[in-house]
Amino acid sequence: MTREECIEAAGRILARARARRDSLPIEEAYYPGGPSRESIRAQIIRQRYEAEEVAARPAQ
């Protein structure tokens, strides 16, 4: 596997993990020792907004 393929695979894994976390209620996304509930809420809201912006861009 090339470096580029590894980076692409890691990106896909990260995207799936973020999508799964973002689909959870805040209480389920929280885990002890991790970010605070408020931090998780802010991150999810920010990432959803960013995803909507990307989806709204015209295809290149």
CSV table of N, CA and C in Angstrom, one decimal:
chain,number,residue,atom,x,y,z
A,1,MET,N,0.8,-1.2,0.0
A,1,MET,CA,0.0,0.0,0.0
A,1,MET,C,0.9,1.2,0.0
A,2,THR,N,0.6,2.2,-0.9
A,2,THR,CA,1.4,3.4,-0.9
A,2,THR,C,1.0,4.4,0.2
A,3,ARG,N,1.9,5.3,0.4
A,3,ARG,CA,1.6,6.4,1.4
A,3,ARG,C,0.3,7.1,1.1
A,4,GLU,N,0.0,7.4,-0.1
A,4,GLU,CA,-1.2,8.1,-0.5
A,4,GLU,C,-2.4,7.2,-0.2
A,5,GLU,N,-2.3,5.9,-0.5
A,5,GLU,CA,-3.4,5.0,-0.2
A,5,GLU,C,-3.7,4.9,1.3
A,6,CYS,N,-2.6,4.9,2.1
A,6,CYS,CA,-2.8,4.9,3.5
A,6,CYS,C,-3.5,6.1,4.0
A,7,ILE,N,-3.1,7.3,3.5
A,7,ILE,CA,-3.7,8.5,3.9
A,7,ILE,C,-5.2,8.5,3.5
A,8,GLU,N,-5.5,8.1,2.3
A,8,GLU,CA,-6.9,8.0,1.9
A,8,GLU,C,-7.7,7.1,2.8
A,9,ALA,N,-7.1,5.9,3.1
A,9,ALA,CA,-7.8,5.0,4.0
A,9,ALA,C,-8.1,5.6,5.3
A,10,ALA,N,-7.1,6.2,5.9
A,10,ALA,CA,-7.2,6.8,7.2
A,10,ALA,C,-8.3,7.9,7.2
A,11,GLY,N,-8.3,8.7,6.1
A,11,GLY,CA,-9.4,9.7,6.0
A,11,GLY,C,-10.8,9.1,5.9
A,12,ARG,N,-10.9,8.0,5.3
A,12,ARG,CA,-12.2,7.3,5.2
A,12,ARG,C,-12.6,6.8,6.6
A,13,ILE,N,-11.7,6.3,7.3
A,13,ILE,CA,-11.9,5.8,8.7
A,13,ILE,C,-12.3,6.9,9.6
A,14,LEU,N,-11.6,8.0,9.5
A,14,LEU,CA,-11.9,9.2,10.3
A,14,LEU,C,-13.3,9.7,10.0
A,15,ALA,N,-13.6,9.8,8.7
A,15,ALA,CA,-14.9,10.3,8.3
A,15,ALA,C,-16.0,9.4,8.9
A,16,ARG,N,-15.9,8.1,8.8
A,16,ARG,CA,-16.9,7.2,9.3
A,16,ARG,C,-17.0,7.4,10.8
A,17,ALA,N,-15.9,7.5,11.5
A,17,ALA,CA,-15.9,7.6,13.0
A,17,ALA,C,-16.6,8.9,13.4
A,18,ARG,N,-16.3,10.0,12.7
A,18,ARG,CA,-16.9,11.3,13.0
A,18,ARG,C,-18.4,11.2,12.7
A,19,ALA,N,-18.8,10.6,11.6
A,19,ALA,CA,-20.2,10.5,11.3
A,19,ALA,C,-21.0,9.7,12.3
A,20,ARG,N,-20.4,8.7,12.8
A,20,ARG,CA,-21.0,7.8,13.8
A,20,ARG,C,-21.2,8.6,15.1
A,21,ARG,N,-20.1,9.3,15.5
A,21,ARG,CA,-20.1,10.1,16.7
A,21,ARG,C,-21.1,11.2,16.6
A,22,ASP,N,-21.2,11.9,15.5
A,22,ASP,CA,-22.1,13.0,15.3
A,22,ASP,C,-23.6,12.5,15.3
A,23,SER,N,-23.8,11.3,15.0
A,23,SER,CA,-25.2,10.8,15.0
A,23,SER,C,-25.7,10.4,16.4
A,24,LEU,N,-24.8,10.3,17.3
A,24,LEU,CA,-25.1,10.0,18.7
A,24,LEU,C,-25.7,11.2,19.5
A,25,PRO,N,-26.6,10.9,20.4
A,25,PRO,CA,-26.9,12.0,21.4
A,25,PRO,C,-25.6,12.4,22.2
A,26,ILE,N,-25.5,13.6,22.6
A,26,ILE,CA,-24.3,14.1,23.3
A,26,ILE,C,-24.0,13.1,24.5
A,27,GLU,N,-24.9,12.7,25.2
A,27,GLU,CA,-24.6,11.8,26.4
A,27,GLU,C,-24.0,10.5,26.0
A,28,GLU,N,-24.3,10.0,24.8
A,28,GLU,CA,-23.7,8.7,24.3
A,28,GLU,C,-22.4,9.0,23.7
A,29,ALA,N,-22.1,10.2,23.2
A,29,ALA,CA,-20.8,10.5,22.5
A,29,ALA,C,-19.8,10.8,23.6
A,30,TYR,N,-20.3,11.2,24.8
A,30,TYR,CA,-19.3,11.5,25.9
A,30,TYR,C,-18.8,10.2,26.5
A,31,TYR,N,-17.5,10.2,26.9
A,31,TYR,CA,-16.9,9.1,27.6
A,31,TYR,C,-16.0,9.7,28.7
A,32,PRO,N,-16.0,9.2,29.9
A,32,PRO,CA,-15.2,9.7,31.0
A,32,PRO,C,-13.7,9.8,30.6
A,33,GLY,N,-13.1,10.9,30.9
A,33,GLY,CA,-11.7,11.2,30.6
A,33,GLY,C,-11.5,11.8,29.3
A,34,GLY,N,-12.6,11.9,28.5
A,34,GLY,CA,-12.5,12.5,27.2
A,34,GLY,C,-12.9,14.0,27.3
A,35,PRO,N,-13.2,14.6,26.1
A,35,PRO,CA,-13.7,16.0,26.1
A,35,PRO,C,-15.0,16.2,26.9
A,36,SER,N,-15.2,17.4,27.4
A,36,SER,CA,-16.4,17.6,28.2
A,36,SER,C,-17.6,17.5,27.2
A,37,ARG,N,-18.8,17.4,27.8
A,37,ARG,CA,-20.0,17.3,27.0
A,37,ARG,C,-20.2,18.6,26.2
A,38,GLU,N,-19.9,19.7,26.8
A,38,GLU,CA,-20.1,21.0,26.0
A,38,GLU,C,-19.1,21.1,24.9
A,39,SER,N,-17.9,20.6,25.1
A,39,SER,CA,-16.9,20.6,24.0
A,39,SER,C,-17.3,19.6,22.9
A,40,ILE,N,-17.9,18.5,23.3
A,40,ILE,CA,-18.4,17.5,22.2
A,40,ILE,C,-19.5,18.2,21.5
A,41,ARG,N,-20.4,18.8,22.2
A,41,ARG,CA,-21.6,19.5,21.5
A,41,ARG,C,-21.1,20.5,20.5
A,42,ALA,N,-20.1,21.4,21.0
A,42,ALA,CA,-19.6,22.4,20.1
A,42,ALA,C,-18.9,21.8,18.9
A,43,GLN,N,-18.1,20.8,19.1
A,43,GLN,CA,-17.4,20.1,18.0
A,43,GLN,C,-18.4,19.5,17.0
A,44,ILE,N,-19.4,18.8,17.5
A,44,ILE,CA,-20.4,18.2,16.6
A,44,ILE,C,-21.1,19.3,15.8
A,45,ILE,N,-21.5,20.3,16.4
A,45,ILE,CA,-22.3,21.4,15.7
A,45,ILE,C,-21.3,22.0,14.6
A,46,ARG,N,-20.1,22.3,15.0
A,46,ARG,CA,-19.1,22.9,14.0
A,46,ARG,C,-18.9,22.0,12.9
A,47,GLN,N,-18.7,20.7,13.1
A,47,GLN,CA,-18.4,19.8,12.0
A,47,GLN,C,-19.6,19.5,11.2
A,48,ARG,N,-20.8,19.5,11.7
A,48,ARG,CA,-22.0,19.4,10.9
A,48,ARG,C,-22.2,20.6,10.0
A,49,TYR,N,-21.9,21.8,10.5
A,49,TYR,CA,-21.9,23.0,9.7
A,49,TYR,C,-20.9,23.0,8.6
A,50,GLU,N,-19.7,22.6,8.9
A,50,GLU,CA,-18.7,22.5,7.9
A,50,GLU,C,-19.1,21.4,6.8
A,51,ALA,N,-19.6,20.3,7.2
A,51,ALA,CA,-20.1,19.3,6.2
A,51,ALA,C,-21.2,19.8,5.3
A,52,GLU,N,-22.1,20.6,5.9
A,52,GLU,CA,-23.1,21.2,5.1
A,52,GLU,C,-22.6,22.2,4.1
A,53,GLU,N,-21.6,23.0,4.5
A,53,GLU,CA,-20.9,23.9,3.6
A,53,GLU,C,-20.2,23.2,2.4
A,54,VAL,N,-19.5,22.1,2.7
A,54,VAL,CA,-18.9,21.3,1.7
A,54,VAL,C,-19.9,20.7,0.7
A,55,ALA,N,-21.0,20.2,1.3
A,55,ALA,CA,-22.0,19.5,0.5
A,55,ALA,C,-22.7,20.5,-0.5
A,56,ALA,N,-22.7,21.8,0.0
A,56,ALA,CA,-23.4,22.8,-0.8
A,56,ALA,C,-22.6,23.4,-1.9
A,57,ARG,N,-21.3,23.1,-1.9
A,57,ARG,CA,-20.4,23.6,-2.9
A,57,ARG,C,-20.7,22.9,-4.3
A,58,PRO,N,-20.6,23.6,-5.4
A,58,PRO,CA,-20.8,23.0,-6.7
A,58,PRO,C,-19.6,22.0,-6.9
A,59,ALA,N,-20.0,20.9,-7.6
A,59,ALA,CA,-19.0,19.9,-8.0
A,59,ALA,C,-17.9,20.5,-8.9
A,60,GLN,N,-16.7,20.1,-8.7
A,60,GLN,CA,-15.6,20.7,-9.6
A,60,GLN,C,-15.3,19.7,-10.7
